[in-house]
């Protein structure tokens, strides 16, 4: 995962995106077109709205909404951005619980999202990943720390979020990756086999 995000460069072999060596691409561009949902998402001591739009840069606001270096007040009062946040929360299966909160999207979620359950935090993280409209979506053990009920909700959100884009799922549970077109099996850093679920079985 860290090699794909270019936190490190490979010392042998290559990582290619559409045939282009990842070393020839601007790391800032890579981080702009990829979204990651991790096992323990990093949420911030602010509102749900602010957590969902966290990480959007000026280029995004300019190309999507025609806003040049907008203030937070402009972002908060823009109906198109509000609609986009709602769309992402819906895909992430978070709309119902957000609407039950006292201030809905403007509810403060506490330090590191302490006022939310594990499943709720994951769904906010999924909404934040979707709003950037990534070319590549990566999930790293995104459901492993959840109980069965929350895992099911988060998995539904992830399945919807991955539609129409390239996705990489890192997981230990076979159920999490059962829909994947190609599965790579690693053990101690070595790839042992790959294929569809049916082929591997």
mmCIF file of C-alpha atoms in Angstrom, residues 25-197:
data_model
loop_
_atom_site.group_PDB
_atom_site.id
_atom_site.type_symbol
_atom_site.label_atom_id
_atom_site.label_comp_id
_atom_site.label_asym_id
_atom_site.label_seq_id
_atom_site.Cartn_x
_atom_site.Cartn_y
_atom_site.Cartn_z
ATOM 1 C CA UNK A 25 4.149 10.604 -11.857
ATOM 2 C CA UNK A 26 3.880 13.563 -9.475
ATOM 3 C CA UNK A 27 3.227 12.178 -5.948
ATOM 4 C CA UNK A 28 0.766 15.046 -5.326
ATOM 5 C CA UNK A 29 -1.242 13.923 -8.366
ATOM 6 C CA UNK A 30 -1.146 10.315 -7.118
ATOM 7 C CA UNK A 31 -2.527 11.385 -3.727
ATOM 8 C CA UNK A 32 -5.218 13.467 -5.429
ATOM 9 C CA UNK A 33 -6.578 10.604 -7.562
ATOM 10 C CA UNK A 34 -6.380 7.844 -4.930
ATOM 11 C CA UNK A 35 -8.494 7.431 -1.812
ATOM 12 C CA UNK A 36 -7.706 5.093 1.087
ATOM 13 C CA UNK A 37 -10.081 3.740 3.739
ATOM 14 C CA UNK A 38 -8.099 2.237 6.606
ATOM 15 C CA UNK A 39 -8.932 -0.103 9.462
ATOM 16 C CA UNK A 40 -8.778 2.707 12.012
ATOM 17 C CA UNK A 41 -9.854 5.871 10.161
ATOM 18 C CA UNK A 42 -8.387 9.203 11.186
ATOM 19 C CA UNK A 43 -11.269 11.554 12.000
ATOM 20 C CA UNK A 44 -10.870 15.060 13.343
ATOM 21 C CA UNK A 45 -12.347 17.025 16.229
ATOM 22 C CA UNK A 46 -14.880 18.896 14.115
ATOM 23 C CA UNK A 47 -18.260 18.299 12.449
ATOM 24 C CA UNK A 48 -19.240 15.439 10.161
ATOM 25 C CA UNK A 49 -19.454 17.947 7.297
ATOM 26 C CA UNK A 50 -15.866 19.120 7.901
ATOM 27 C CA UNK A 51 -14.610 15.529 8.172
ATOM 28 C CA UNK A 52 -16.211 14.558 4.849
ATOM 29 C CA UNK A 53 -14.721 17.510 2.931
ATOM 30 C CA UNK A 54 -11.366 17.320 4.713
ATOM 31 C CA UNK A 55 -8.566 17.000 2.181
ATOM 32 C CA UNK A 56 -10.370 18.622 -0.744
ATOM 33 C CA UNK A 57 -8.062 21.168 -2.319
ATOM 34 C CA UNK A 58 -8.645 24.419 -4.165
ATOM 35 C CA UNK A 59 -8.346 22.673 -7.533
ATOM 36 C CA UNK A 60 -11.295 20.448 -6.624
ATOM 37 C CA UNK A 61 -13.501 23.397 -5.627
ATOM 38 C CA UNK A 62 -12.468 25.277 -8.759
ATOM 39 C CA UNK A 63 -13.130 22.482 -11.263
ATOM 40 C CA UNK A 64 -16.241 21.022 -9.586
ATOM 41 C CA UNK A 65 -17.977 24.145 -8.290
ATOM 42 C CA UNK A 66 -16.257 27.145 -9.879
ATOM 43 C CA UNK A 67 -15.068 28.425 -6.484
ATOM 44 C CA UNK A 68 -11.584 29.908 -6.334
ATOM 45 C CA UNK A 69 -9.964 29.481 -2.916
ATOM 46 C CA UNK A 70 -13.307 29.541 -1.046
ATOM 47 C CA UNK A 71 -13.614 30.295 2.674
ATOM 48 C CA UNK A 72 -15.203 27.705 4.969
ATOM 49 C CA UNK A 73 -18.330 29.907 5.149
ATOM 50 C CA UNK A 74 -18.633 29.813 1.339
ATOM 51 C CA UNK A 75 -18.203 26.046 1.327
ATOM 52 C CA UNK A 76 -20.729 25.567 4.147
ATOM 53 C CA UNK A 77 -23.386 27.736 2.485
ATOM 54 C CA UNK A 78 -22.979 26.333 -1.028
ATOM 55 C CA UNK A 79 -26.036 24.164 -1.876
ATOM 56 C CA UNK A 80 -24.155 22.176 -4.555
ATOM 57 C CA UNK A 81 -21.428 21.156 -2.098
ATOM 58 C CA UNK A 82 -24.094 20.300 0.486
ATOM 59 C CA UNK A 83 -25.823 18.093 -2.075
ATOM 60 C CA UNK A 84 -22.530 16.371 -2.897
ATOM 61 C CA UNK A 85 -21.877 15.677 0.812
ATOM 62 C CA UNK A 86 -25.396 14.184 1.081
ATOM 63 C CA UNK A 87 -24.762 11.986 -1.982
ATOM 64 C CA UNK A 88 -21.518 10.638 -0.490
ATOM 65 C CA UNK A 89 -23.123 9.971 2.907
ATOM 66 C CA UNK A 90 -25.917 8.075 1.113
ATOM 67 C CA UNK A 91 -23.456 5.871 -0.804
ATOM 68 C CA UNK A 92 -21.535 5.248 2.439
ATOM 69 C CA UNK A 93 -24.762 4.092 4.174
ATOM 70 C CA UNK A 94 -24.367 6.931 6.707
ATOM 71 C CA UNK A 95 -27.431 9.106 5.972
ATOM 72 C CA UNK A 96 -29.748 7.453 8.495
ATOM 73 C CA UNK A 97 -27.519 7.765 11.558
ATOM 74 C CA UNK A 98 -26.310 11.268 10.588
ATOM 75 C CA UNK A 99 -29.917 12.521 10.320
ATOM 76 C CA UNK A 100 -30.611 11.142 13.809
ATOM 77 C CA UNK A 101 -27.821 13.241 15.354
ATOM 78 C CA UNK A 102 -28.784 16.528 17.100
ATOM 79 C CA UNK A 103 -27.177 18.810 14.491
ATOM 80 C CA UNK A 104 -27.100 16.283 11.650
ATOM 81 C CA UNK A 105 -24.040 16.993 9.423
ATOM 82 C CA UNK A 106 -22.982 19.847 11.704
ATOM 83 C CA UNK A 107 -22.747 17.606 14.786
ATOM 84 C CA UNK A 108 -19.312 17.760 16.440
ATOM 85 C CA UNK A 109 -17.994 14.205 16.723
ATOM 86 C CA UNK A 110 -15.413 14.637 19.501
ATOM 87 C CA UNK A 111 -11.702 13.908 19.556
ATOM 88 C CA UNK A 112 -10.855 11.338 16.842
ATOM 89 C CA UNK A 113 -14.602 10.763 16.374
ATOM 90 C CA UNK A 114 -15.051 9.566 19.987
ATOM 91 C CA UNK A 115 -18.822 10.256 19.916
ATOM 92 C CA UNK A 116 -19.321 7.785 17.050
ATOM 93 C CA UNK A 117 -19.237 3.979 16.990
ATOM 94 C CA UNK A 118 -16.593 2.107 14.988
ATOM 95 C CA UNK A 119 -19.017 1.415 12.147
ATOM 96 C CA UNK A 120 -20.166 5.050 12.036
ATOM 97 C CA UNK A 121 -16.563 6.287 11.873
ATOM 98 C CA UNK A 122 -15.818 3.907 9.009
ATOM 99 C CA UNK A 123 -18.847 5.132 7.046
ATOM 100 C CA UNK A 124 -17.774 8.776 7.468
ATOM 101 C CA UNK A 125 -14.306 7.739 6.231
ATOM 102 C CA UNK A 126 -15.907 6.083 3.186
ATOM 103 C CA UNK A 127 -17.907 9.259 2.431
ATOM 104 C CA UNK A 128 -14.666 11.271 2.677
ATOM 105 C CA UNK A 129 -12.975 8.853 0.268
ATOM 106 C CA UNK A 130 -15.854 9.031 -2.248
ATOM 107 C CA UNK A 131 -16.226 12.826 -2.355
ATOM 108 C CA UNK A 132 -12.806 13.111 -3.973
ATOM 109 C CA UNK A 133 -14.097 10.936 -6.850
ATOM 110 C CA UNK A 134 -10.894 8.873 -6.928
ATOM 111 C CA UNK A 135 -9.650 6.939 -9.935
ATOM 112 C CA UNK A 136 -8.310 4.281 -7.549
ATOM 113 C CA UNK A 137 -9.975 3.303 -4.263
ATOM 114 C CA UNK A 138 -7.944 1.331 -1.718
ATOM 115 C CA UNK A 139 -9.349 -0.275 1.429
ATOM 116 C CA UNK A 140 -6.967 -1.638 4.046
ATOM 117 C CA UNK A 141 -8.716 -4.023 6.477
ATOM 118 C CA UNK A 142 -11.627 -1.567 6.491
ATOM 119 C CA UNK A 143 -14.101 -3.944 8.161
ATOM 120 C CA UNK A 144 -11.844 -6.176 10.297
ATOM 121 C CA UNK A 145 -12.416 -4.358 13.607
ATOM 122 C CA UNK A 146 -16.224 -4.284 13.314
ATOM 123 C CA UNK A 147 -18.981 -6.531 14.641
ATOM 124 C CA UNK A 148 -21.071 -8.473 12.115
ATOM 125 C CA UNK A 149 -23.911 -5.904 11.882
ATOM 126 C CA UNK A 150 -21.598 -2.932 11.334
ATOM 127 C CA UNK A 151 -19.372 -4.951 9.009
ATOM 128 C CA UNK A 152 -22.377 -5.646 6.791
ATOM 129 C CA UNK A 153 -23.339 -1.936 6.646
ATOM 130 C CA UNK A 154 -19.780 -0.792 5.951
ATOM 131 C CA UNK A 155 -19.301 -3.508 3.306
ATOM 132 C CA UNK A 156 -22.472 -2.342 1.527
ATOM 133 C CA UNK A 157 -21.104 1.208 1.551
ATOM 134 C CA UNK A 158 -17.755 0.039 0.184
ATOM 135 C CA UNK A 159 -19.397 -2.027 -2.562
ATOM 136 C CA UNK A 160 -21.343 1.036 -3.729
ATOM 137 C CA UNK A 161 -18.278 3.284 -3.436
ATOM 138 C CA UNK A 162 -16.194 0.956 -5.603
ATOM 139 C CA UNK A 163 -18.625 0.851 -8.505
ATOM 140 C CA UNK A 164 -17.153 2.305 -11.681
ATOM 141 C CA UNK A 165 -13.583 2.625 -10.398
ATOM 142 C CA UNK A 166 -10.489 0.490 -9.953
ATOM 143 C CA UNK A 167 -10.337 -0.828 -6.390
ATOM 144 C CA UNK A 168 -7.737 -2.622 -4.306
ATOM 145 C CA UNK A 169 -8.986 -4.433 -1.190
ATOM 146 C CA UNK A 170 -6.483 -5.562 1.455
ATOM 147 C CA UNK A 171 -8.119 -8.096 3.779
ATOM 148 C CA UNK A 172 -7.672 -11.295 5.760
ATOM 149 C CA UNK A 173 -11.321 -12.375 5.594
ATOM 150 C CA UNK A 174 -12.327 -14.213 2.435
ATOM 151 C CA UNK A 175 -15.865 -12.796 2.650
ATOM 152 C CA UNK A 176 -14.515 -9.252 2.241
ATOM 153 C CA UNK A 177 -12.894 -10.059 -1.096
ATOM 154 C CA UNK A 178 -15.353 -12.638 -2.475
ATOM 155 C CA UNK A 179 -16.568 -10.233 -5.211
ATOM 156 C CA UNK A 180 -13.059 -9.301 -6.383
ATOM 157 C CA UNK A 181 -12.234 -10.067 -10.024
ATOM 158 C CA UNK A 182 -8.695 -11.102 -9.110
ATOM 159 C CA UNK A 183 -7.353 -12.155 -5.713
ATOM 160 C CA UNK A 184 -3.635 -12.199 -4.836
ATOM 161 C CA UNK A 185 -2.647 -14.406 -1.899
ATOM 162 C CA UNK A 186 0.400 -13.264 0.105
ATOM 163 C CA UNK A 187 2.249 -14.957 2.920
ATOM 164 C CA UNK A 188 5.183 -13.243 4.690
ATOM 165 C CA UNK A 189 5.506 -10.749 1.845
ATOM 166 C CA UNK A 190 5.604 -13.398 -0.883
ATOM 167 C CA UNK A 191 2.828 -13.826 -3.456
ATOM 168 C CA UNK A 192 1.784 -17.475 -3.460
ATOM 169 C CA UNK A 193 -1.053 -17.530 -6.001
ATOM 170 C CA UNK A 194 -3.640 -15.410 -7.760
ATOM 171 C CA UNK A 195 -6.925 -15.847 -9.602
ATOM 172 C CA UNK A 196 -10.668 -15.516 -9.102
ATOM 173 C CA UNK A 197 -12.317 -16.879 -5.950
#
